[in-house]
Coordinates of C-alpha atoms in Angstrom, one line a residue:
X1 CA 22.4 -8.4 9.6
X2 CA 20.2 -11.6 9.4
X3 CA 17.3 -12.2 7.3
X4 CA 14.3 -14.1 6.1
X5 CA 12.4 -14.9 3.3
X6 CA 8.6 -15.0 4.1
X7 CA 5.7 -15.7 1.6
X8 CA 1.8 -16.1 1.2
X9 CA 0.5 -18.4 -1.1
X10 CA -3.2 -17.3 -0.7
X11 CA -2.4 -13.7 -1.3
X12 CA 1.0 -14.3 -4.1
X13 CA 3.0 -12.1 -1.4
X14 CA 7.0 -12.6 -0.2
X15 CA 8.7 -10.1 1.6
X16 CA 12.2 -10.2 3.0
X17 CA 12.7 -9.7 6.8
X18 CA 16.1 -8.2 7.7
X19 CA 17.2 -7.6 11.4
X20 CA 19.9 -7.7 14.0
X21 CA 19.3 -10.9 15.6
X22 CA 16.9 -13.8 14.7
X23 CA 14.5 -12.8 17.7
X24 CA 14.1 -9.7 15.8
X25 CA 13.4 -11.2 12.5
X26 CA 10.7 -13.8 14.2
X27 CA 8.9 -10.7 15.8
X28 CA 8.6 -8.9 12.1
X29 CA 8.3 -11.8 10.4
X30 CA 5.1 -13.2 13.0
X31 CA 3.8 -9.3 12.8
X32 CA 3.9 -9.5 9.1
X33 CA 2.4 -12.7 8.9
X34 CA -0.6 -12.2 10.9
X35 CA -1.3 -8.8 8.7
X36 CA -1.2 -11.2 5.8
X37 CA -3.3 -13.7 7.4
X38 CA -6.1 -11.0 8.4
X39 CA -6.1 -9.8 4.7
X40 CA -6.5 -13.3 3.6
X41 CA -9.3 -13.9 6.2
X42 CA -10.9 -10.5 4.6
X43 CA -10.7 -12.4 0.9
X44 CA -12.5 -15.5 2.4
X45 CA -14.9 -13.3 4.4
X46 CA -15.5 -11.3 1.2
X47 CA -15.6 -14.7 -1.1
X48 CA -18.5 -16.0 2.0
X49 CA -20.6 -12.6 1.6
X50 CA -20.7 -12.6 -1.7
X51 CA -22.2 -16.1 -1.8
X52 CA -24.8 -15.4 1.0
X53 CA -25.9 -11.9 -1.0
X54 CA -29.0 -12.1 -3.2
X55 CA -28.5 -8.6 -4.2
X56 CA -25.4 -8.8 -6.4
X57 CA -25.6 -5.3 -8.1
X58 CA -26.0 -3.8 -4.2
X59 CA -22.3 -6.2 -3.7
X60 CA -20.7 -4.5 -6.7
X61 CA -21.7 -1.2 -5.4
X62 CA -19.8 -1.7 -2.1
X63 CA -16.9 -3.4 -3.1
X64 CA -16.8 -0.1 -5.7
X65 CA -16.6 2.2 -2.8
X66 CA -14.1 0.1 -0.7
X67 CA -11.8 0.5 -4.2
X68 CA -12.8 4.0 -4.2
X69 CA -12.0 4.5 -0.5
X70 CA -8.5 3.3 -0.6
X71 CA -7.6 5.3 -3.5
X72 CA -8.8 8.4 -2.1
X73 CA -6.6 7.5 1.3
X74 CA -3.6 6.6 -1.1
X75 CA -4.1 10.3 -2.6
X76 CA -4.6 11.8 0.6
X77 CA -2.0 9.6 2.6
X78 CA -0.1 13.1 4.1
X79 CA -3.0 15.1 4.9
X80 CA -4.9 11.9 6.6
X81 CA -1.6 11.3 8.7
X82 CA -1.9 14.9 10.0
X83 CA -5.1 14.9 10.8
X84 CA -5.2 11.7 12.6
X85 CA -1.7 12.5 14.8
X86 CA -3.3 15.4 15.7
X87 CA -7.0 14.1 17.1
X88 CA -5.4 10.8 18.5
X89 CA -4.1 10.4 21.9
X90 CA -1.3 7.6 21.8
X91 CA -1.6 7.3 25.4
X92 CA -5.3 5.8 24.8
X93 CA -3.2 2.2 23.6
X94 CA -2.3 2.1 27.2
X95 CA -5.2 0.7 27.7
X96 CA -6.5 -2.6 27.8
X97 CA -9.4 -3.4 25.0
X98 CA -12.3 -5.7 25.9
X99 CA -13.7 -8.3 23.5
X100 CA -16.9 -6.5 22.0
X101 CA -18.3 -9.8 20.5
X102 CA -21.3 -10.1 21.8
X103 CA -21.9 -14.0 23.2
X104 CA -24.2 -16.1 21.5
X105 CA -27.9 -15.8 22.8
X106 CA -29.2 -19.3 24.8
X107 CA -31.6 -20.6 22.1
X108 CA -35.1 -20.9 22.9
X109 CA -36.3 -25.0 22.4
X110 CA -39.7 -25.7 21.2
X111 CA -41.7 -27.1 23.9
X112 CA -43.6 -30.6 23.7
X113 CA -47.2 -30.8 24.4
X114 CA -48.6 -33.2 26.8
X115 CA -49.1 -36.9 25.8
X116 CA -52.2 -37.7 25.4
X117 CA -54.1 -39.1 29.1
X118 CA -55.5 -42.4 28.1
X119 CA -57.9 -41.4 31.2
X120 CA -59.3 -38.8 29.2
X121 CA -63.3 -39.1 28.3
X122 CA -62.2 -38.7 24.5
X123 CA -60.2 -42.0 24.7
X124 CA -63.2 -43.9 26.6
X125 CA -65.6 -46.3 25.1
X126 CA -69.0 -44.4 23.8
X127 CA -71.3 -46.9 25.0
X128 CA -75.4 -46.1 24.7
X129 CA -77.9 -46.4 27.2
X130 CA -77.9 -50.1 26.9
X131 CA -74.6 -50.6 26.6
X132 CA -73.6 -49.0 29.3
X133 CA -75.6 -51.6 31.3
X134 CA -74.4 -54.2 29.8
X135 CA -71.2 -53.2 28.1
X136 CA -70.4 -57.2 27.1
X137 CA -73.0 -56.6 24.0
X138 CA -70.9 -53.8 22.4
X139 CA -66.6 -55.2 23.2
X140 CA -66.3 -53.5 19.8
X141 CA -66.4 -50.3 21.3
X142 CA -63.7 -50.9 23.9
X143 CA -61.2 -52.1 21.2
X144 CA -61.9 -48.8 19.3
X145 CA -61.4 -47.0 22.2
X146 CA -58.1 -48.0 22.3
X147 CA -56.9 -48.0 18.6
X148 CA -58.5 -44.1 19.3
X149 CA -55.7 -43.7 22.1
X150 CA -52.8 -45.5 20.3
X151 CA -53.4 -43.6 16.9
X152 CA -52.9 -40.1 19.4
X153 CA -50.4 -42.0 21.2
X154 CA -48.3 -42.6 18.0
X155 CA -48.9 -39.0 16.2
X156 CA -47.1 -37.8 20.0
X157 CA -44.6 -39.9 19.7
X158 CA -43.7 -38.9 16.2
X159 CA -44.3 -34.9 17.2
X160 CA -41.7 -35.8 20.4
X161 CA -39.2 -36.7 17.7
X162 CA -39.5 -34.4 15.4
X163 CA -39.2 -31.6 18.0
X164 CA -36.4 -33.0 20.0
X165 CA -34.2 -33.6 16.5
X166 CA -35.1 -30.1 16.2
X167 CA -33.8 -29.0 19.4
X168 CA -30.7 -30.9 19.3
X169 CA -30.0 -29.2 15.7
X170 CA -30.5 -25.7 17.8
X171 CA -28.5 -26.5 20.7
X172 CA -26.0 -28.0 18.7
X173 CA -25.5 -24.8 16.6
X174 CA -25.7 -22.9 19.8
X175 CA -23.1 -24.7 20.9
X176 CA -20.7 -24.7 18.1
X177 CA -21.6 -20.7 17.7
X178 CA -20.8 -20.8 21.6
X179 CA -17.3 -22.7 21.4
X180 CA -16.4 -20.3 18.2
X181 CA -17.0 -17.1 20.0
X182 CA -15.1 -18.4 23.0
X183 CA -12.1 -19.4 20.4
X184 CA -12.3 -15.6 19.3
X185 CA -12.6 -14.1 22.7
X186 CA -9.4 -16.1 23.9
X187 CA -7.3 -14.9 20.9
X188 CA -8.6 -11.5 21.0
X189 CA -7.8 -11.2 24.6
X190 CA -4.5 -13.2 24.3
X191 CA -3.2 -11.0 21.6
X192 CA -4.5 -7.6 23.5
X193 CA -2.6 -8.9 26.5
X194 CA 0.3 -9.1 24.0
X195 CA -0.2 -5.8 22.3
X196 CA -0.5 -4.5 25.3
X197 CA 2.7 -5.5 26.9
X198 CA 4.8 -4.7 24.2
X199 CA 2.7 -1.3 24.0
X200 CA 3.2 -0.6 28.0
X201 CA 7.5 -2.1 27.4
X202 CA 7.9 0.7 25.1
X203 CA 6.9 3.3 26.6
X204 CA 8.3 2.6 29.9
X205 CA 11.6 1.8 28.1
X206 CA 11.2 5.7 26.6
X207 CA 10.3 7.1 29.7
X208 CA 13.3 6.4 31.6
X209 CA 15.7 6.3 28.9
X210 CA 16.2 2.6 28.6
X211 CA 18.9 1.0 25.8
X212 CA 17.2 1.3 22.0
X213 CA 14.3 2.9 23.7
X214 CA 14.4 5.4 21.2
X215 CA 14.1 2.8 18.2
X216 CA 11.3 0.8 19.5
X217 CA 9.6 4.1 20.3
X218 CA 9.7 5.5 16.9
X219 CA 9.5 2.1 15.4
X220 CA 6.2 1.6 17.7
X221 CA 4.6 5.4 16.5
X222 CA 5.3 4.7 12.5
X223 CA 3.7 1.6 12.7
X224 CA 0.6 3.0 14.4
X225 CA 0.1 5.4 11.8
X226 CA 0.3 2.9 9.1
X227 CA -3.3 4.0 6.4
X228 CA -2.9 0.8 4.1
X229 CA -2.6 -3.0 4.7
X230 CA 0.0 -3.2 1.8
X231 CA 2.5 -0.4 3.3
X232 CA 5.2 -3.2 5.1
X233 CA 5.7 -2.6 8.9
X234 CA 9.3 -3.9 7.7
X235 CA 12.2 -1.1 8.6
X236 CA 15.6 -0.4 10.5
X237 CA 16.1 2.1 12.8
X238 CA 19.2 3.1 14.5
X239 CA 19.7 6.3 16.4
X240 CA 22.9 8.4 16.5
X241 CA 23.6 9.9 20.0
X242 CA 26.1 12.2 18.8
X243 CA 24.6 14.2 16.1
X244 CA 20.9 13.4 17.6
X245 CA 20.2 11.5 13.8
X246 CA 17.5 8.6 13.7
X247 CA 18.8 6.8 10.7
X248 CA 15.6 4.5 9.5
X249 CA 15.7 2.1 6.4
X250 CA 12.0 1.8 5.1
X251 CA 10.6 -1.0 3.2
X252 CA 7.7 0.4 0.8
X253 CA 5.5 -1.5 -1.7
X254 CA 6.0 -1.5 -5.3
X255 CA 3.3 -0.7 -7.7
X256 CA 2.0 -4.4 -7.9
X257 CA 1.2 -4.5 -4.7
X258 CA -1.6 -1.7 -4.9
X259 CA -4.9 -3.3 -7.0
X260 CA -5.5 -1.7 -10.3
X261 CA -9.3 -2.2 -10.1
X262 CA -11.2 0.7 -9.9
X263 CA -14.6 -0.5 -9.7
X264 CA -17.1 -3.5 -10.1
X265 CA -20.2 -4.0 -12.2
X266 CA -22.5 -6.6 -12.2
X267 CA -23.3 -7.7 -15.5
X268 CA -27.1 -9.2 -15.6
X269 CA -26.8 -11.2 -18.7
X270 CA -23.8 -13.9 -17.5
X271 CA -25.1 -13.7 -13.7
X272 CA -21.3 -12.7 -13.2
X273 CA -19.1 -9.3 -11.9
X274 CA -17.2 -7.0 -14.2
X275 CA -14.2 -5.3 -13.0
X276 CA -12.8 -1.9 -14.4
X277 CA -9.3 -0.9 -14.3
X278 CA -7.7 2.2 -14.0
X279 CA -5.0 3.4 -16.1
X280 CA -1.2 2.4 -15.9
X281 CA -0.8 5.8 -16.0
X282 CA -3.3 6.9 -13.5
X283 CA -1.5 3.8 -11.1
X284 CA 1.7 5.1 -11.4
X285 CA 1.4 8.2 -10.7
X286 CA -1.1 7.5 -7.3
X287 CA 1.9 5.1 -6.7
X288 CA 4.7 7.8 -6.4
X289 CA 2.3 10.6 -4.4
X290 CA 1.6 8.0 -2.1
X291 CA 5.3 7.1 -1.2
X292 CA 6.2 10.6 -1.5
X293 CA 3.5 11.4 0.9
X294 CA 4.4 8.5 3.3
X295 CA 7.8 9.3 3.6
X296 CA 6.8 12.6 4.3
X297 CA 4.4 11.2 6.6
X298 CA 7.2 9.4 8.4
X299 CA 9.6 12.5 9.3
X300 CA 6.5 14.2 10.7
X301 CA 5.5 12.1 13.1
X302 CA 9.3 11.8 14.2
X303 CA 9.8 15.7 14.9
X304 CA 5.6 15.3 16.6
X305 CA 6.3 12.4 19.1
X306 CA 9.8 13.5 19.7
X307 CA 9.0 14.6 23.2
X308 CA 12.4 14.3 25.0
X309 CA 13.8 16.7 21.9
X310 CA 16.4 13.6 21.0
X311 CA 16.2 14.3 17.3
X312 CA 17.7 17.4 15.2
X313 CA 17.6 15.4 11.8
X314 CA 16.8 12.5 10.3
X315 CA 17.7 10.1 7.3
X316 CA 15.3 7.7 5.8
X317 CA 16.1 5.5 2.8
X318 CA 13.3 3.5 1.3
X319 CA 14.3 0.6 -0.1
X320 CA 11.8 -2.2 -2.3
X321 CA 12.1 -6.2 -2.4
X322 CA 11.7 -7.1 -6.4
X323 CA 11.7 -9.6 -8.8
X324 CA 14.4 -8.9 -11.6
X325 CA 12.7 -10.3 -14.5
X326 CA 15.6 -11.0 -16.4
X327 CA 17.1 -13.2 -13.7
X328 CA 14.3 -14.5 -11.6
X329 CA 16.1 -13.8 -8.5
X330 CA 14.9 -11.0 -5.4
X331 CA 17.1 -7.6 -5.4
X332 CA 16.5 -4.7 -2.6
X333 CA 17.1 -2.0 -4.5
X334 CA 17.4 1.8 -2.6
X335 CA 14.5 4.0 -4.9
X336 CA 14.5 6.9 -2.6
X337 CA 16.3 9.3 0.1
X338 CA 16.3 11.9 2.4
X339 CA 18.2 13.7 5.1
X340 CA 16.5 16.2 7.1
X341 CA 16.8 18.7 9.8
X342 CA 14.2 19.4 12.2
X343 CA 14.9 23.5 11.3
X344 CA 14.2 22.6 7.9
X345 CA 11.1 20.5 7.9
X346 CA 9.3 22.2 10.6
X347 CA 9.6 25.8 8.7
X348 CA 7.4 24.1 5.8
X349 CA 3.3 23.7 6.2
X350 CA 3.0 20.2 4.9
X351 CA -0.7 20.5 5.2
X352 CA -0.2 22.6 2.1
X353 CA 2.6 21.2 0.1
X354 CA 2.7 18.9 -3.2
X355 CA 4.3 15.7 -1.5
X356 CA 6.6 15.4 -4.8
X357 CA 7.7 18.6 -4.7
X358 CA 8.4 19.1 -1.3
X359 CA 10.2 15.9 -1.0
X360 CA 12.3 17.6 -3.8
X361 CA 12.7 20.8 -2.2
X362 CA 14.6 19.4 0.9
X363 CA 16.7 18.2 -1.6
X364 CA 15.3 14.2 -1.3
X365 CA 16.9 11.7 -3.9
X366 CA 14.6 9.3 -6.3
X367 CA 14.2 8.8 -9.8
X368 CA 12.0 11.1 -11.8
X369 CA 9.6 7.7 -11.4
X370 CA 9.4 6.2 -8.5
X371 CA 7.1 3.3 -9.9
X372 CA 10.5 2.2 -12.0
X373 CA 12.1 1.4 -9.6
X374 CA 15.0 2.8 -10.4
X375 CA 17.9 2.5 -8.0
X376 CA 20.0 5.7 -6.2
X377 CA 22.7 5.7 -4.2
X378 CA 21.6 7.0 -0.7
X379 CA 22.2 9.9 0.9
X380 CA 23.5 8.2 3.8
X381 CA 24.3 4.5 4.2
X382 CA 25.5 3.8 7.6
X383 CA 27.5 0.2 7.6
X384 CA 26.0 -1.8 10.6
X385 CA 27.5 -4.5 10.6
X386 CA 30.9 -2.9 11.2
X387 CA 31.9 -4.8 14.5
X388 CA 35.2 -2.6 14.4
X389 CA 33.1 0.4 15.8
X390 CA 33.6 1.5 19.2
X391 CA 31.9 3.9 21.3
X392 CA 33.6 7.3 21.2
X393 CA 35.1 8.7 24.5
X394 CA 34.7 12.6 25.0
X395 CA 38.4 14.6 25.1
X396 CA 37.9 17.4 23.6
X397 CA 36.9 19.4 26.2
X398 CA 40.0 18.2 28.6
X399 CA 42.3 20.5 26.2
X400 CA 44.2 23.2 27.4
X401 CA 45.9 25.9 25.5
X402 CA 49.2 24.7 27.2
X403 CA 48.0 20.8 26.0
X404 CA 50.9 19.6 23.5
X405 CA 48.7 17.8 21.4
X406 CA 52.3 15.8 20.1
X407 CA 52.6 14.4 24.0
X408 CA 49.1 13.2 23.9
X409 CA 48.3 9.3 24.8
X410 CA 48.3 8.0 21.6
X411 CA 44.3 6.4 22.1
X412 CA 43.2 9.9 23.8
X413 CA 44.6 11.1 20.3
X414 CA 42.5 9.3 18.0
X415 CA 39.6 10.1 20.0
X416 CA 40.5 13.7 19.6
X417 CA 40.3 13.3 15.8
X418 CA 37.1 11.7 15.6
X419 CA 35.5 14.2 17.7
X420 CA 36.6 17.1 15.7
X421 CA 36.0 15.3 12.2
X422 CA 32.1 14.6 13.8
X423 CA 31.9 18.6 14.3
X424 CA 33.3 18.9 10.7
X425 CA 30.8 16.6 9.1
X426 CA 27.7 16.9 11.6
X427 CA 27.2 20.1 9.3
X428 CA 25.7 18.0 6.6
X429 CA 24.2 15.5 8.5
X430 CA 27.5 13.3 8.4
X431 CA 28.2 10.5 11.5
X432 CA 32.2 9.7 12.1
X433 CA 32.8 6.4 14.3
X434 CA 35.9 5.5 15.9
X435 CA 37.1 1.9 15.7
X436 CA 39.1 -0.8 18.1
X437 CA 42.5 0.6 18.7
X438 CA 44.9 -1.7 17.1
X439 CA 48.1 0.6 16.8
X440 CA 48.6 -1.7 13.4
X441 CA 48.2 1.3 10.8
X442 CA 45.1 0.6 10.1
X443 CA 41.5 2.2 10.0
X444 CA 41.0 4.5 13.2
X445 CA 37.9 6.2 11.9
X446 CA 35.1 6.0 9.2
X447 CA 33.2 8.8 8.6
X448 CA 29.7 8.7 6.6
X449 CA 29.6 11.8 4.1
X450 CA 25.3 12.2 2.9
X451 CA 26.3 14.8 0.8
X452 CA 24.7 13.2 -2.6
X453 CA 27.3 14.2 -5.2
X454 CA 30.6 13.8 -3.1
X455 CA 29.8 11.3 -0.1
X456 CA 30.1 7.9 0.8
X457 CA 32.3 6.4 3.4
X458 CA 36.2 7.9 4.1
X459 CA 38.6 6.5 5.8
X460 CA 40.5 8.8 8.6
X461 CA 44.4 7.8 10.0
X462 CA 45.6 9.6 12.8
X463 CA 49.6 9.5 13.3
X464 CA 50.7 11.3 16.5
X465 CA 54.2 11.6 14.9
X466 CA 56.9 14.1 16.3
X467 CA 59.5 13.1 12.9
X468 CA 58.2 13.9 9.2
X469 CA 55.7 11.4 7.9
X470 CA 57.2 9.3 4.6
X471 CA 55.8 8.2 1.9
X472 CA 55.0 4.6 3.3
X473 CA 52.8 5.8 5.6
X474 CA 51.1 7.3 2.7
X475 CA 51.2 4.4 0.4
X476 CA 49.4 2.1 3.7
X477 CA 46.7 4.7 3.9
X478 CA 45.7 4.5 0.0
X479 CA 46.1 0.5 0.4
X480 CA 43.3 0.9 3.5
X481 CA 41.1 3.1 1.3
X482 CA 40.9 0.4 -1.4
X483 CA 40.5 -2.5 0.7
X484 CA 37.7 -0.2 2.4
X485 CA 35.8 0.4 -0.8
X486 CA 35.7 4.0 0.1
X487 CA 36.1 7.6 -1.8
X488 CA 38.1 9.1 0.1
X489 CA 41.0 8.6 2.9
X490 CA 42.5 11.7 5.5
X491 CA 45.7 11.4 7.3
X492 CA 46.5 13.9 10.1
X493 CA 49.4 14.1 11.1
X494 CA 51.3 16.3 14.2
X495 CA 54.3 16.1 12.2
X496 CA 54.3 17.9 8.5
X497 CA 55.3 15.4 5.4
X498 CA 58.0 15.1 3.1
X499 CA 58.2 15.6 -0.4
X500 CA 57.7 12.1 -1.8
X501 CA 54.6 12.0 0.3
X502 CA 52.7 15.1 -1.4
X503 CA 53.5 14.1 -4.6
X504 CA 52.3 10.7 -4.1
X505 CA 48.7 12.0 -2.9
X506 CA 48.6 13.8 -6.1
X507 CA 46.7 11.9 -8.6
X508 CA 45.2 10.0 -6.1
X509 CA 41.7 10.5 -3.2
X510 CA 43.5 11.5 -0.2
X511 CA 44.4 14.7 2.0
X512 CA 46.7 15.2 3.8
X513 CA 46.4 17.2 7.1
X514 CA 49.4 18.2 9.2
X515 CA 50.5 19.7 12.7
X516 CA 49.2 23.6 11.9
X517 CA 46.1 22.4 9.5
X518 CA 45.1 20.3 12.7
X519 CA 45.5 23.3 15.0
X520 CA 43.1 25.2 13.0
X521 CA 40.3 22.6 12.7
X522 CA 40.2 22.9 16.5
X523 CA 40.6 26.8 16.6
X524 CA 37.8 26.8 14.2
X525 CA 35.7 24.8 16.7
X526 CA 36.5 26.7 19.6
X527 CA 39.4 24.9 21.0
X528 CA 43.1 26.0 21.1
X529 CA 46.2 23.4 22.2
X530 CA 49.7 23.6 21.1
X531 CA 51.9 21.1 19.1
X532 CA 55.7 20.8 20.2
X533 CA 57.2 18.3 18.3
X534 CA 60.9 19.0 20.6
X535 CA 59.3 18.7 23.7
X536 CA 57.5 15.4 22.7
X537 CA 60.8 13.9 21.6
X538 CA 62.6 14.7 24.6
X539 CA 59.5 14.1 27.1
X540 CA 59.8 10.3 25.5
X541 CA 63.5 9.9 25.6
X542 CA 63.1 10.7 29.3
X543 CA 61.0 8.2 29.6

């Protein structure tokens, strides 16, 4: 797995982006990024309103219902999911949305009057009788004629100026509001044609059964149904053909990341805004419905949008990126877990349920407080980054009753265990995997046990002996379960074991299986095969 470290420094945010490849990781990371961005935008936006409001006590009063709003989604996180997955129609974000900006209006410009006609009577001498005859005795009258005109001529001029400035100050704003809106409209549509795309990909790759089409799918639907900005889109999913499990590792918020305000007053005296907090207790405990609830949330819409009927159960682990105080450095720490069948969840009415206590009731792993962050050992932790795993190959139903299992090709063997180990522990939810054949003695399974008290990873050996097994084969398989770090090794075996191999098992976390308790596994699955341990020996010394 790769992974990324990510921060905000507007918002005080980091978040650590894990995936199977770096392309992967620059997807969540840019997806994550751009969420952070819009909330950081909202701040600004927020920060500019405020500034632009005369009515501050009407300002306190809606950012006390936006508070209030949030908290009553957080409270009501299952019920809102529901409701929503049941009025939406997914198949609506096959569609392309238009822009809905409306483009700036063309200003209207103030118009300019006329200049003034210097033919115009009022800018002509006003001569008398006399004068008129014989203008040369009045020349005064001519020159104030014309100071008449140029005073007009002047108070025009400075109008013309004053207008036009003005007009240039409105087209100019026009324009910039123009070239702002065309900015938005070519993101917008840029990023719709994105969303779309990857939208459109997904479902087509779900439709016809494409690679990991299940994963982007279900990956695609839980992030759609995402209530709150501070819920992380960050999570793995890997999907198990053979017992039909989605496996999915959730990233969930901590406590800090939900506000603690719960509402605003504008105080008159100091001009200034008051903010009212809520009670650490009252935090907490909204904290642990709401992840409760979203986890809850989660499974639901899996076993809803599960329209090709590829899922029978499910396993989520939620997992939380913190600061450990006492060192300063980031752990991921597992604070809750659940496996689930679809049988089980679909008897309950989860429109009724308390989210605590039903996450409880299917028998869901956490602390006592979730807000504690208090780490648990999951109920299933598949190891990913295995590169020993192989993909199974189907024998099981090639036996015979006349098959001699002891004759079998040695590979077609140890496929033959790992299938009927995955019936053995697909009761519980368990996943066995087969790995590279190596004939070297080493691991030819790992199976994933989720029951809580006794699971964990085991190593399986199969030995398609026809002579008694001694001890050292024993002793290697203990040597492979410690290197392994797991609980538990099995060894089956055609042949029985001696003495010195029992006793050595004794004290120590391994079983061994032989020849007749093989033959029963399979009888007790419905398949029946023989094991003739002469016939082998002599079948190979013909050979």
């Amino acid at each position: 797995m790769y992974e990324r470290e990510i921060r905000h420094d507007g918002l005080r945010k980091f978040r650590i982006i894990r995936g199977k490849s770096m392309y992967e990781i620059d997807q969540k990371a840019e997806m994550q990024l751009k969420i952070w961005e819009d909330q950081w935008n909202k701040v600004i936006k927020k920060e500019e309103e405020l500034k632009q409001k005369t009515n501050r006590r009407a300002i306190a009063q809606l950012m006390s219902k936006k508070l209030k709003d949030e908290r009553t989604v957080a409270e009501d996180y299952l019920q809102r999911v529901i409701k929503r997955a049941r009025n939406e129609n997914l198949k609506d974000n096959l569609t392309l949305k238009t822009f809905t900006v409306k483009e700036p209006s063309s200003p209207t410009l103030e118009e300019i009057r006329n200049a003034p006609d210097p033919s115009a009577q009022v800018y002509q001498p006003m001569y008398n009788f006399i004068e008129e005859l014989l203008p040369f005795l009045a020349p005064g009258k001519k020159q104030e004629a014309q100071l008449r005109y140029n005073k007009e001529k002047n108070i025009w001029l400075a109008e013309k100026d004053q207008i036009d400035a003005r007009n240039e100050e409105t087209l100019s704003e026009y324009r910039e509001k123009f070239q702002k809106w065309s900015r938005e409209k070519e993101a917008f549509e840029k990023a719709e044609q994105k969303r779309f795309n990857h939208v459109h990909k997904v479902f087509e790759d779900y439709k016809f059964y494409r690679d990991e089409s299940i994963e982007s799918y279900f990956d695609f639907i839980l992030n759609h149904f995402i209530l709150l900005d501070y819920i992380p889109i960050q999570r793995t999913t890997k999907y198990l053909k053979e017992t039909k499990t989605l496996y999915i590792e959730q990233y969930l918020p901590t406590v800090k990341d939900m506000t603690n305000v719960k509402e605003v007053k504008y105080v008159v005296e100091g001009d200034d805004f008051l903010e009212v907090r809520v009670s650490e207790k009252y935090l907490n405990e909204l904290y642990d419905r709401l992840l409760y609830s979203y986890l809850l949330s989660m499974i639901h819409l899996i076993f809803k949008y599960d329209e090709r009927h590829d899922i029978e159960s499910v396993a989520i682990n939620g997992y939380v990126d913190s600061i450990n105080t006492g060192t300063g450095k980031t752990e991921t720490l597992c604070i809750s877990s659940l496996f689930v069948s679809r049988e089980e969840f679909l008897d309950i009415n989860l429109e009724m349920v308390n989210p605590k206590v039903c996450f409880k009731q299917l028998k869901g792993i956490g602390s006592s407080k979730l807000y504690s962050l208090t780490a648990v050992a999951p109920v299933i932790k598949m190891d990913w980054n295995d590169n020993r795993i192989v993909e199974g190959k189907d024998t099981i139903h090639e036996l015979e009753e006349t098959t001699n299992l002891a004759s079998m090709d040695w590979q077609d063997f140890e496929h033959l265990i790992r299938e009927i180990f995955e019936k053995e522990f697909s009761k519980n939810g368990g996943e066995v995997r087969i790995t590279q054949a190596s004939r070297d003695g080493g691991v030819d399974a790992i199976a994933f046990d989720p029951d809580p008290l006794r699971g964990g990873k085991i190593v399986i050996q199969a030995k398609r002996y026809t002579n008694t097994v001694g001890v050292s084969a024993v002793r290697d398989l203990y040597g492979t379960v410690m290197n392994e770090g797991a609980i538990k090794g099995i060894l089956v075996s055609t042949a029985d074991y001696g003495p010195d191999a029992y006793n050595f098992v004794k004290d120590k976390p391994l079983t061994l299986l032989n020849g007749s308790n093989l033959l029963y596994l399979l009888e007790n699955h419905g398949h029946k095969a023989i094991i003739d341990l002469q016939a082998a020996k002599n079948e190979k010394n013909r050979m």
